[in-house]
Coordinates of N, CA and C in Angstrom, one line a residue:
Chain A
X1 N 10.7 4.6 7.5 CA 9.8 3.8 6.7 C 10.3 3.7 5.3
X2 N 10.3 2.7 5.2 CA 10.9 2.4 3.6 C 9.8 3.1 2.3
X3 N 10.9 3.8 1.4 CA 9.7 4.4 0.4 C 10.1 3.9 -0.8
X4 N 9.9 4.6 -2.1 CA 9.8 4.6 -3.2 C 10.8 5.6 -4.0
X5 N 11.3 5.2 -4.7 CA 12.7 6.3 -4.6 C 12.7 6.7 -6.4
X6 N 11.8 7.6 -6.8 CA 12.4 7.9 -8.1 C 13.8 9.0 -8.6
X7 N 14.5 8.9 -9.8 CA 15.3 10.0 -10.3 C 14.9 9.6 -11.6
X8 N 15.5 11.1 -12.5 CA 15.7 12.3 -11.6 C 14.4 12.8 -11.1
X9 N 14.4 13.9 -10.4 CA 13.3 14.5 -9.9 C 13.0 15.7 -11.2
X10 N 13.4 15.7 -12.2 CA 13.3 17.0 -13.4 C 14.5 16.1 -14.2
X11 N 13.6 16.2 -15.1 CA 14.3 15.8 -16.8 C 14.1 16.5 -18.0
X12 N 14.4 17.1 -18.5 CA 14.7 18.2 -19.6 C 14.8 17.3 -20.8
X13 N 14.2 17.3 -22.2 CA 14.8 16.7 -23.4 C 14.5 17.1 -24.6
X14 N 15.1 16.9 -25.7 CA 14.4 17.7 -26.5 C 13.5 16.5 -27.5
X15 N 12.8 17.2 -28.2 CA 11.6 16.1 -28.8 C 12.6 15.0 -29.6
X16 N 12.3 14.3 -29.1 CA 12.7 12.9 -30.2 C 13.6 12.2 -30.0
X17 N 14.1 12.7 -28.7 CA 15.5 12.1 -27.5 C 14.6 11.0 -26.9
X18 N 15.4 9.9 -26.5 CA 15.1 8.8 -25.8 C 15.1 9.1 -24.6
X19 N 14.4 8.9 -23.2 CA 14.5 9.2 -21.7 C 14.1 8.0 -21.2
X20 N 15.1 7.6 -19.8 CA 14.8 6.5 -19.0 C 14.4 6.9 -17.8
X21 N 13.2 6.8 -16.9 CA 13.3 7.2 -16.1 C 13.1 6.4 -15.0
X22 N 14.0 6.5 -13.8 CA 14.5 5.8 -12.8 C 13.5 5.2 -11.7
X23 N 13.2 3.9 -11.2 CA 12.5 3.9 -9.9 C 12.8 2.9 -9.1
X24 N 12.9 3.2 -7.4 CA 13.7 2.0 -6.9 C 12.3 1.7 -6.2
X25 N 11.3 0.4 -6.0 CA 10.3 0.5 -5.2 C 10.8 0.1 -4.2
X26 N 9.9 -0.3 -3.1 CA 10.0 -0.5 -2.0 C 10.4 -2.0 -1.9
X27 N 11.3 -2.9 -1.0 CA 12.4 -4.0 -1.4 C 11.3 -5.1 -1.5
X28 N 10.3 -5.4 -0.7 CA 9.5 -6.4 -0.7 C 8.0 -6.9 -1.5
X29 N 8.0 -5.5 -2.2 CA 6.8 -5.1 -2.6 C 7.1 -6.1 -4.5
X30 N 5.7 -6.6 -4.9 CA 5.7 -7.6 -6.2 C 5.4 -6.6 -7.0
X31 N 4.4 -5.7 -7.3 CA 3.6 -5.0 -8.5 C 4.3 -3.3 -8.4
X32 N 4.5 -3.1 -9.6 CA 5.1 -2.2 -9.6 C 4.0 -1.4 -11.0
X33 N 4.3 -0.1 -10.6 CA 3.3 1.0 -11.8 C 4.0 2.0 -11.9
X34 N 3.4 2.6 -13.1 CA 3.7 3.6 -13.4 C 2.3 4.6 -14.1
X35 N 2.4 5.9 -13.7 CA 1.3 7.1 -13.8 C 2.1 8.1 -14.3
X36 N 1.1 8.9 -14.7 CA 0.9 10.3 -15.6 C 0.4 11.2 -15.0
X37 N 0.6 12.7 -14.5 CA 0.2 13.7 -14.5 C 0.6 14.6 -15.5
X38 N -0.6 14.9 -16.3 CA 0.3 16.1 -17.3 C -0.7 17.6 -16.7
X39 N 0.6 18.6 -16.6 CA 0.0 19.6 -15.9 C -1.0 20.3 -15.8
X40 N -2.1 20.2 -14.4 CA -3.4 20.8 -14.4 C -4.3 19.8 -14.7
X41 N -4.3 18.6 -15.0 CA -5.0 17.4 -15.5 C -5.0 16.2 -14.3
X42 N -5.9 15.2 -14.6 CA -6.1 14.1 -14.0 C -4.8 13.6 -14.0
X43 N -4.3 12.2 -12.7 CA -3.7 11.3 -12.7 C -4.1 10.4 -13.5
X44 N -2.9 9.8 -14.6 CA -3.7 8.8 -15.6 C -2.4 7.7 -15.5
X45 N -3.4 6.6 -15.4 CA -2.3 4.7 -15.4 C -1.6 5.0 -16.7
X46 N -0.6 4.1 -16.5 CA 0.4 4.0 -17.6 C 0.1 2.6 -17.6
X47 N 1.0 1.3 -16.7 CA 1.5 0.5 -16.7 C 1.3 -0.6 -15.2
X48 N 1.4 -1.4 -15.9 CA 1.1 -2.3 -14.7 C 2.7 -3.5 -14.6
X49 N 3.1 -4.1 -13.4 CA 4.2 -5.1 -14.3 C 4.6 -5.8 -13.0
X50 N 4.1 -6.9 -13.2 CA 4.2 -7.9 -12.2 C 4.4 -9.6 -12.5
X51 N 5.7 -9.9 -11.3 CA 6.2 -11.0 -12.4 C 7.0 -10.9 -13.8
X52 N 7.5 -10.1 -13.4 CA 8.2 -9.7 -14.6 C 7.8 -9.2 -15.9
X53 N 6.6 -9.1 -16.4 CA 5.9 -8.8 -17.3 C 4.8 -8.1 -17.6
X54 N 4.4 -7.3 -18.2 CA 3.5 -5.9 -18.0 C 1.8 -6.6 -18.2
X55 N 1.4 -6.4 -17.0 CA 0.3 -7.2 -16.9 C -1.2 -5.9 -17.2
X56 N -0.8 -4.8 -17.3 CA -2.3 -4.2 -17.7 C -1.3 -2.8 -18.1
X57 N -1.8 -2.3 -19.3 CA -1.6 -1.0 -19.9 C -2.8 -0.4 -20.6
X58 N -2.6 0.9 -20.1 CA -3.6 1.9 -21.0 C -3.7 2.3 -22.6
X59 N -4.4 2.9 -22.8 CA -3.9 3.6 -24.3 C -2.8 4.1 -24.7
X60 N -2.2 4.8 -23.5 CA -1.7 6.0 -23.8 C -0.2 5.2 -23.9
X61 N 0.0 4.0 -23.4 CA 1.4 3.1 -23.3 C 1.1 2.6 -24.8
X62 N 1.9 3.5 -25.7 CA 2.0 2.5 -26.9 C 3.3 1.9 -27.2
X63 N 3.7 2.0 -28.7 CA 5.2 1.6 -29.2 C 6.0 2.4 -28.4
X64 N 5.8 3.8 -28.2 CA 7.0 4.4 -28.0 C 7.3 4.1 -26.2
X65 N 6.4 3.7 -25.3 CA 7.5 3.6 -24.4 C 7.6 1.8 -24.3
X66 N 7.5 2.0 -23.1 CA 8.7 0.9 -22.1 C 8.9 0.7 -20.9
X67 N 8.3 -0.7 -20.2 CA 9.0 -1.0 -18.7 C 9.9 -2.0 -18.9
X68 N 11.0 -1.9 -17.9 CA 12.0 -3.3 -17.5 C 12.1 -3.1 -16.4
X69 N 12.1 -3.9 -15.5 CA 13.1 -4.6 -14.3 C 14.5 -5.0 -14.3
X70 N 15.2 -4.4 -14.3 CA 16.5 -4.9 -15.0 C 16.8 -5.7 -14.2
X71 N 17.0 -5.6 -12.8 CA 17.7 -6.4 -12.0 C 16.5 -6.1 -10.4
X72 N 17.6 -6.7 -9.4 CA 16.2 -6.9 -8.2 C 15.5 -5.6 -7.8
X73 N 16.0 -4.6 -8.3 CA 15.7 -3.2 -7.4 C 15.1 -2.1 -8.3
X74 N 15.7 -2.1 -9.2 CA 15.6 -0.8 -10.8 C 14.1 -1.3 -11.0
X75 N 13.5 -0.3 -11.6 CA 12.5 -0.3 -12.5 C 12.2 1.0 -13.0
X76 N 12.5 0.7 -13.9 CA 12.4 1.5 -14.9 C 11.5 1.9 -16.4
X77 N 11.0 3.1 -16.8 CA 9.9 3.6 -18.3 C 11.2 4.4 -19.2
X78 N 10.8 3.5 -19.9 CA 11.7 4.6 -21.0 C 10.6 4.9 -22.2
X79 N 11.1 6.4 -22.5 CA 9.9 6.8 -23.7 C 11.2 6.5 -25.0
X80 N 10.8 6.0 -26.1 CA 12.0 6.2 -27.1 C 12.2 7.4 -27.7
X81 N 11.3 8.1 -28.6 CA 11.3 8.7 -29.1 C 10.3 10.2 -28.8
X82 N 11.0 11.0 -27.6 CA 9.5 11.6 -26.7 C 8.9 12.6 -27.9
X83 N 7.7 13.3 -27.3 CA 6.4 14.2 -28.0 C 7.0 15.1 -27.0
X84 N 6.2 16.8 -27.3 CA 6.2 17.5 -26.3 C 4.8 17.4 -25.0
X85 N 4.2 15.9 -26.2 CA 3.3 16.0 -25.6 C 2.9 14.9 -24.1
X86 N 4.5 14.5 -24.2 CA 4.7 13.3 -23.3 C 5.3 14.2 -21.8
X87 N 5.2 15.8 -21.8 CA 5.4 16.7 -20.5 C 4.6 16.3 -19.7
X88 N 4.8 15.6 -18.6 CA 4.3 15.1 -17.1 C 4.9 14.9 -16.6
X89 N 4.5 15.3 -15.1 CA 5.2 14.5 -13.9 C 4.9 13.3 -14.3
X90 N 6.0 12.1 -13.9 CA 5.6 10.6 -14.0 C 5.8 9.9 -12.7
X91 N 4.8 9.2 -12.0 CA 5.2 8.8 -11.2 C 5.2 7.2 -11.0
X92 N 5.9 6.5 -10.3 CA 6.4 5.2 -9.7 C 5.8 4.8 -8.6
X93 N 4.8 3.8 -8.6 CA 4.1 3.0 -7.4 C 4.7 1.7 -7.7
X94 N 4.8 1.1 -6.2 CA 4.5 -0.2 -5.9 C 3.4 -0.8 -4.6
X95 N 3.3 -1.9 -4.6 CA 2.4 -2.6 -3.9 C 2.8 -4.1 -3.8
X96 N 2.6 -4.3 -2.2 CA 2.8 -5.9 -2.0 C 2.2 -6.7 -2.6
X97 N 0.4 -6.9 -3.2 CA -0.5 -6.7 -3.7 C -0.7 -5.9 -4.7
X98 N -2.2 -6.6 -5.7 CA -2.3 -5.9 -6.4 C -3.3 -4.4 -5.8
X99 N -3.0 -3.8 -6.7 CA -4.5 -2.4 -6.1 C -5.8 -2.4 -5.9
X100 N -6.6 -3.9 -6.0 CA -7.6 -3.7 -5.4 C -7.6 -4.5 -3.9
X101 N -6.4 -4.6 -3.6 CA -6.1 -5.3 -2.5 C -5.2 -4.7 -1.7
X102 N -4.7 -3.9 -1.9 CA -3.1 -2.9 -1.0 C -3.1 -1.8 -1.8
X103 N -3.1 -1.1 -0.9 CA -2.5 0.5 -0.8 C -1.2 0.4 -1.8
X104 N -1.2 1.4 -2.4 CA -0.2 2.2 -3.4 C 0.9 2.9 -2.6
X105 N 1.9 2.7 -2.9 CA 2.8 3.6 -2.3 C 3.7 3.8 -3.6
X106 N 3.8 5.5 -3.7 CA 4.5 6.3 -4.4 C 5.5 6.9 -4.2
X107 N 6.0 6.9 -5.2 CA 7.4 7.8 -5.1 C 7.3 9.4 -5.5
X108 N 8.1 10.4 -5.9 CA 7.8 11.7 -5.8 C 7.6 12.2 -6.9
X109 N 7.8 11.2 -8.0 CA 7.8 11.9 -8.9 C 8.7 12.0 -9.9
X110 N 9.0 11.9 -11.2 CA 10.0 12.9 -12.2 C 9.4 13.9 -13.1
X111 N 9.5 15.2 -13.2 CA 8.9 15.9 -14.0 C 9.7 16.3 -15.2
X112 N 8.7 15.3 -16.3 CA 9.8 15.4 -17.6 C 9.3 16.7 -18.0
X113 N 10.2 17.4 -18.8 CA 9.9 18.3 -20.0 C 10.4 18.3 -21.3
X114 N 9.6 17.7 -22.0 CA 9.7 17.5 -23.4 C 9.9 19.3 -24.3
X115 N 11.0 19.8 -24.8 CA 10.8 21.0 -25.8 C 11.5 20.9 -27.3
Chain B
X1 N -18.9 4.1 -20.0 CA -17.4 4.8 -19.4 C -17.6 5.2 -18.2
X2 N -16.8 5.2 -17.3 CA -16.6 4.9 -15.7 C -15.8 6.3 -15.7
X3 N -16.8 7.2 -14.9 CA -16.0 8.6 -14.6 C -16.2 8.9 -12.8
X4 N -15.4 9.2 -12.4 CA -15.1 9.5 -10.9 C -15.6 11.2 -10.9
X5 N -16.2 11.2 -9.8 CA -16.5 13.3 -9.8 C -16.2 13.7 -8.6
X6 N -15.1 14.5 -7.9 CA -15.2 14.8 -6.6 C -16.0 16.3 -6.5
X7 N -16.4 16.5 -5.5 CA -16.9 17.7 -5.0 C -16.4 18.0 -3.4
X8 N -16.1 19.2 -3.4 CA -16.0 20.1 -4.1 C -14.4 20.5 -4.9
X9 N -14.8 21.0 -6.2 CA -13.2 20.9 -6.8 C -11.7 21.8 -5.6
X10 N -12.7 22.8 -5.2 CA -12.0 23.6 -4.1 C -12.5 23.4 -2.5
X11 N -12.2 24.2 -1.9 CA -12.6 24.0 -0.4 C -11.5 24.9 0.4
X12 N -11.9 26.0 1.0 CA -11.2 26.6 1.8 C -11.8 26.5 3.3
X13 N -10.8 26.3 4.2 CA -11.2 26.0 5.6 C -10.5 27.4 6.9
X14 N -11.3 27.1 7.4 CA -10.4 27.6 8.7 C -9.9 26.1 9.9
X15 N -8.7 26.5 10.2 CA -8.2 25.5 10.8 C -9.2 25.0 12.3
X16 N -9.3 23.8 12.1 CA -10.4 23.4 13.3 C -11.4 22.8 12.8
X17 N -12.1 23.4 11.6 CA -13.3 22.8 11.1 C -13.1 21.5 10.7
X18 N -14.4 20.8 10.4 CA -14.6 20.0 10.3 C -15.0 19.4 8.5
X19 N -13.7 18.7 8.1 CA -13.8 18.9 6.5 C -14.6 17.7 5.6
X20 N -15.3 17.8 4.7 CA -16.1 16.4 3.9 C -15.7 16.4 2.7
X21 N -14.7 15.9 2.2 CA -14.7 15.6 0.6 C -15.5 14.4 -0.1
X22 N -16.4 14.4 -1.0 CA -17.2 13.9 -1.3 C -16.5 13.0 -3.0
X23 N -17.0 11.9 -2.8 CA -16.4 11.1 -4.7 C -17.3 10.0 -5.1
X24 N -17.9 10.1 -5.5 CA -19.1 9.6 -6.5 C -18.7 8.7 -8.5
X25 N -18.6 7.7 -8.1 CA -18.3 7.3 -9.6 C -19.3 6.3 -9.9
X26 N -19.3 5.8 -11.3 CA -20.7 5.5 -12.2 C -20.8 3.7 -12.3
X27 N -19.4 2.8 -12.1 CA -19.4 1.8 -12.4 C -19.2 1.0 -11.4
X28 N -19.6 -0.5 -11.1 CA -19.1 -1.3 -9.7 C -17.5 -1.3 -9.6
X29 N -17.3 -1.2 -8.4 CA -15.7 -1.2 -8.6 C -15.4 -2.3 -7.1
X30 N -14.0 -2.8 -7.4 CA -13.4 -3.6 -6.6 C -12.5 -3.0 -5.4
X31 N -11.9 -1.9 -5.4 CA -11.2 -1.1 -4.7 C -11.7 0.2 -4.8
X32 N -11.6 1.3 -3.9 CA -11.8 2.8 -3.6 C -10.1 3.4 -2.8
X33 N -9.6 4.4 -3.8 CA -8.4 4.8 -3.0 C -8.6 6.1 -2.9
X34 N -8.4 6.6 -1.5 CA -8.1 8.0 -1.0 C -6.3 8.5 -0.8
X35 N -6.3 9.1 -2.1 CA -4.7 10.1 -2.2 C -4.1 11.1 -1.7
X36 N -3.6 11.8 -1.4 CA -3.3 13.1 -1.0 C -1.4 13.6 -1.4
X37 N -2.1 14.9 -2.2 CA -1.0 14.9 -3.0 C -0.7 16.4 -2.8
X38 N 0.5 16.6 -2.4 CA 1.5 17.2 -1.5 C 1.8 18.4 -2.8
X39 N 1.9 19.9 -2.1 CA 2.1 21.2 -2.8 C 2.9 20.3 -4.2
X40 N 4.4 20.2 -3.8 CA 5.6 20.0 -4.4 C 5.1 18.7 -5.4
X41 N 3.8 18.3 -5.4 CA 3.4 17.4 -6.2 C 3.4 15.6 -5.8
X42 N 3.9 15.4 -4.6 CA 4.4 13.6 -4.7 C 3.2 13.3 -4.1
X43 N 2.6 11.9 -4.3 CA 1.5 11.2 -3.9 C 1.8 10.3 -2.4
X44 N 0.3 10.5 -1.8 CA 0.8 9.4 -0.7 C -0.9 8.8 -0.6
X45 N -0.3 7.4 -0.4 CA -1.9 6.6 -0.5 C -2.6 7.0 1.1
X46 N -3.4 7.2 1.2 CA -4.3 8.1 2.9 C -5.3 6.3 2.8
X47 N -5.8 6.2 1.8 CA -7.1 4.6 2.3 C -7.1 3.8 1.3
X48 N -7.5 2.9 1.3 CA -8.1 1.5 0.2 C -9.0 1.3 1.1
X49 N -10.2 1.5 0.3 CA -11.6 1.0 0.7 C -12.1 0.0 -0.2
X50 N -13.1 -1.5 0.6 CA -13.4 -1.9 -0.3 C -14.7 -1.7 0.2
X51 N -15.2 -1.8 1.2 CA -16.2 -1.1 1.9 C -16.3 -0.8 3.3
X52 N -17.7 -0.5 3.8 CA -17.2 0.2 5.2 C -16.8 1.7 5.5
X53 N -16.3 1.8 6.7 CA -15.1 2.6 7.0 C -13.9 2.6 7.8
X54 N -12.7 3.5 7.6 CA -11.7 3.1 8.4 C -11.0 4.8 8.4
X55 N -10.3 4.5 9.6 CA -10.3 5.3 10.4 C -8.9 5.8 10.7
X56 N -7.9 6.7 10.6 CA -6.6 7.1 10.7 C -6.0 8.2 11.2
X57 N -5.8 8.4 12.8 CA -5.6 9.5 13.3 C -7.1 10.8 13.0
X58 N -6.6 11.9 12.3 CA -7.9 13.0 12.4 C -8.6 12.2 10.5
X59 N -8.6 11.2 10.4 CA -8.3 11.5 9.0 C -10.0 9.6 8.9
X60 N -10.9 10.5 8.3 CA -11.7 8.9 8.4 C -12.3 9.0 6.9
X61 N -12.4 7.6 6.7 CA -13.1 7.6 5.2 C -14.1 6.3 5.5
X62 N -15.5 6.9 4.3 CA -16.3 5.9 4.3 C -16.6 5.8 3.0
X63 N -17.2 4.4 2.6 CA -18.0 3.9 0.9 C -19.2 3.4 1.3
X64 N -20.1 3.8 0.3 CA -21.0 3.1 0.0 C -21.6 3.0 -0.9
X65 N -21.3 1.4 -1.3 CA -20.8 0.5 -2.5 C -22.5 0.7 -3.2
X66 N -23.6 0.6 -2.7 CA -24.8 0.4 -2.9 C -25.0 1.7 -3.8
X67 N -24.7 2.9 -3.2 CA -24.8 4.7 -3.9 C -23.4 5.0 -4.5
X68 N -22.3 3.8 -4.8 CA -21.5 4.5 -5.6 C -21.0 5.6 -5.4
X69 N -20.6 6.0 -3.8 CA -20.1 7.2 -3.3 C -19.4 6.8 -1.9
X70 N -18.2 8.0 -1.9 CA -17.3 7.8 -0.7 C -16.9 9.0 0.0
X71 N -16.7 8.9 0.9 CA -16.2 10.3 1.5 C -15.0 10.4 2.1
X72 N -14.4 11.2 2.2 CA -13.2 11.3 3.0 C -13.6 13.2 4.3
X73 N -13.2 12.4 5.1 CA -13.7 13.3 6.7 C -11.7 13.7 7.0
X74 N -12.0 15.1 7.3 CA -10.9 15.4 8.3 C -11.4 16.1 9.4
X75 N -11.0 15.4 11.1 CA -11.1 16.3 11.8 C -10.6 17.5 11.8
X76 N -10.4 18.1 13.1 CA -9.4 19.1 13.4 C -9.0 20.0 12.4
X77 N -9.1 20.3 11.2 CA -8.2 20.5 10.2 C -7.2 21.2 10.3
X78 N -6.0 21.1 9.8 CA -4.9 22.0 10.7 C -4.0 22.5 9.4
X79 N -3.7 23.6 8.8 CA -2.9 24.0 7.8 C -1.5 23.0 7.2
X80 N -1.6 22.0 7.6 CA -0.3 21.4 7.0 C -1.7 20.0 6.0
X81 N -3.0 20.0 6.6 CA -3.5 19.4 5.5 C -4.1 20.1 4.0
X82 N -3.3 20.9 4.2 CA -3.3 21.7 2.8 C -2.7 20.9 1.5
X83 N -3.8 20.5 0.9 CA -3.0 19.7 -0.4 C -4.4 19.4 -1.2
X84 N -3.9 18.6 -2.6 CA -5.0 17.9 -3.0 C -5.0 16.8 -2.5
X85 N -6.9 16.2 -3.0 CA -7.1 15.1 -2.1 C -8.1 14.2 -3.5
X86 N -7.0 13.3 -3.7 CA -7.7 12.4 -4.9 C -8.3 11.4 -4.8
X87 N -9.1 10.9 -5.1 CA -10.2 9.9 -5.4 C -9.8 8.7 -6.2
X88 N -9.6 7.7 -6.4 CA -9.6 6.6 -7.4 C -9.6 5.3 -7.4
X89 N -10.8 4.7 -8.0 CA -11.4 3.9 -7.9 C -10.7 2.9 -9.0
X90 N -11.1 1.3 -8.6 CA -10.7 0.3 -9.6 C -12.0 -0.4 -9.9
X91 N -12.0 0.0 -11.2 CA -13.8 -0.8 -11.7 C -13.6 -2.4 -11.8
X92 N -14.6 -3.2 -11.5 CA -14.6 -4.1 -11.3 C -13.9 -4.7 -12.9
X93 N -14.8 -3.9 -14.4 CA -14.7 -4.0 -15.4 C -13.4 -4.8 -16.0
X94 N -12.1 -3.9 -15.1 CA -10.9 -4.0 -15.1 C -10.8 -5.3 -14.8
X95 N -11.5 -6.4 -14.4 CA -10.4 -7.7 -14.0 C -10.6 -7.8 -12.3
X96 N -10.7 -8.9 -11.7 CA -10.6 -9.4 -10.6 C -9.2 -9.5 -9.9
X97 N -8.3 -9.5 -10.9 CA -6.9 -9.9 -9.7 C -5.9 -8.6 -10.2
X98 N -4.9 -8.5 -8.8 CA -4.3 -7.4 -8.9 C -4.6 -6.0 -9.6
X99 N -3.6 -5.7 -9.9 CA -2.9 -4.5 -10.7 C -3.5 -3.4 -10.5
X100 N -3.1 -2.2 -11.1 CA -2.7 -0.8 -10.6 C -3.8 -0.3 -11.6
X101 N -4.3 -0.3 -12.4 CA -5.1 0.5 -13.3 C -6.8 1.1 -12.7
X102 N -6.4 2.5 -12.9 CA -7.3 2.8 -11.4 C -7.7 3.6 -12.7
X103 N -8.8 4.3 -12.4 CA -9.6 5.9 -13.0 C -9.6 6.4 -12.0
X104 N -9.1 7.7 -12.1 CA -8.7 8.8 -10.9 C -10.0 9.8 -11.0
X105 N -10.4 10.4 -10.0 CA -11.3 11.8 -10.3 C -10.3 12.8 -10.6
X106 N -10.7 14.4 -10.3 CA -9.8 15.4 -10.7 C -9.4 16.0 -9.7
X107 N -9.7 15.6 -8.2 CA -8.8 16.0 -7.2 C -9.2 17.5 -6.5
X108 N -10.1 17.5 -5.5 CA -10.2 18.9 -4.6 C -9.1 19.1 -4.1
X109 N -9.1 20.6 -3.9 CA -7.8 21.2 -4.0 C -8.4 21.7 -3.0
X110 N -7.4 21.8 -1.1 CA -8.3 22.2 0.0 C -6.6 22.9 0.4
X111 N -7.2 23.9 1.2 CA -6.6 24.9 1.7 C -7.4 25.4 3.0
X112 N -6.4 25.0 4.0 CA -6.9 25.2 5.5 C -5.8 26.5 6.0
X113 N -6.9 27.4 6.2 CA -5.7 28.9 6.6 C -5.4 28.6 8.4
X114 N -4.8 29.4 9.4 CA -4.6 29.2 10.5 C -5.5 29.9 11.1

């Protein structure tokens, strides 16, 4: 069954380092997201990005990060300049549809650490 | 403000029983998703409810849209459904078409022994 493929699975950095982090969705799928777990805490939306263009963001997506598509497969969040306080798992959804219409399918995860 | 509450935050089982996770949130919403998220942390979507119920192996979920509450049912329960089990809804608030911006509850944490 075709999945959702993030790297790395653990990213180390120190405050104020730029980080990219990797996601391959699933080949056929349009809407792609990105989420936040920061440890012991709710799952929180980041990012929405469909059609090439980021169609719904939260608060918490400000200046400092970032989605692209670079090409047909990559999708990619880069933080520029990380906090310690940007430590979460992050994870990578897609959907053939949007989410009030199709199921989410996620990837595993990258668990940054910001020190 | 649109808050999701699951009950119970914990839940310990013996394998066999018959399990009810309960999620209750405040605002009309357009989708209901049932999550289940795995020791090592990775998410997997288990339902999208818009209403009704539907039904997957030991695994059934129901909404209702009128009481702003959903459930999630496991039969059998068997120790490998040991994980959390998340809740999250898309308020209507959000917009009519597509996208991913859901409000999550906090996720009961169930543990079925053998």
């Amino acid at each position: 069954e075709p999945e959702v493929t993030q790297t790395p699975s653990h990213q180390v950095t120190q405050m104020g380092q730029e980080v990219i982090l990797r996601c391959v969705p699933i080949s056929n799928h349009l809407y792609f997201y990105w989420y936040r777990q920061i440890l012991g805490q709710k799952v929180e939306f980041l990012v929405s990005f469909y059609n090439n263009e980021i169609s719904e963001k939260s608060e918490i997506f400000d200046d400092q990060f970032s989605v692209e598509r670079p090409d047909g497969s990559n999708f990619t969040l880069k933080i520029r300049s990380t906090k310690l306080e940007d430590s979460a798992m992050y994870f990578c959804a897609s959907s053939t549809q949007g989410a009030y219409n199709s199921p989410l399918h996620f990837g595993n995860g990258t668990r940054l650490t910001v020190t | 403000k649109n808050e999701v509450e699951q009950s119970p935050q914990n839940l310990t089982a013996q394998e066999g029983e018959f399990i009810t996770i309960n999620c209750s949130y405040s605002v009309g919403i357009s989708a209901l998703h049932w999550l289940q998220q795995h020791p090592g942390g990775g998410i997997v979507s288990l339902f999208m409810l818009s209403s009704g119920k539907k039904k997957h192996g030991r695994l059934i979920a129901t909404i209702n849209i009128q009481e702003k509450h959903s459930s999630l049912h496991i039969t059998a329960s068997h120790p490998r459904d040991s994980a959390v089990y998340i809740c999250a809804v898309r308020p209507v608030s959000f917009g009519g078409t597509s996208y991913g911006k859901l409000t999550f509850g906090q996720g009961t944490i169930l543990t079925v022994h053998p």
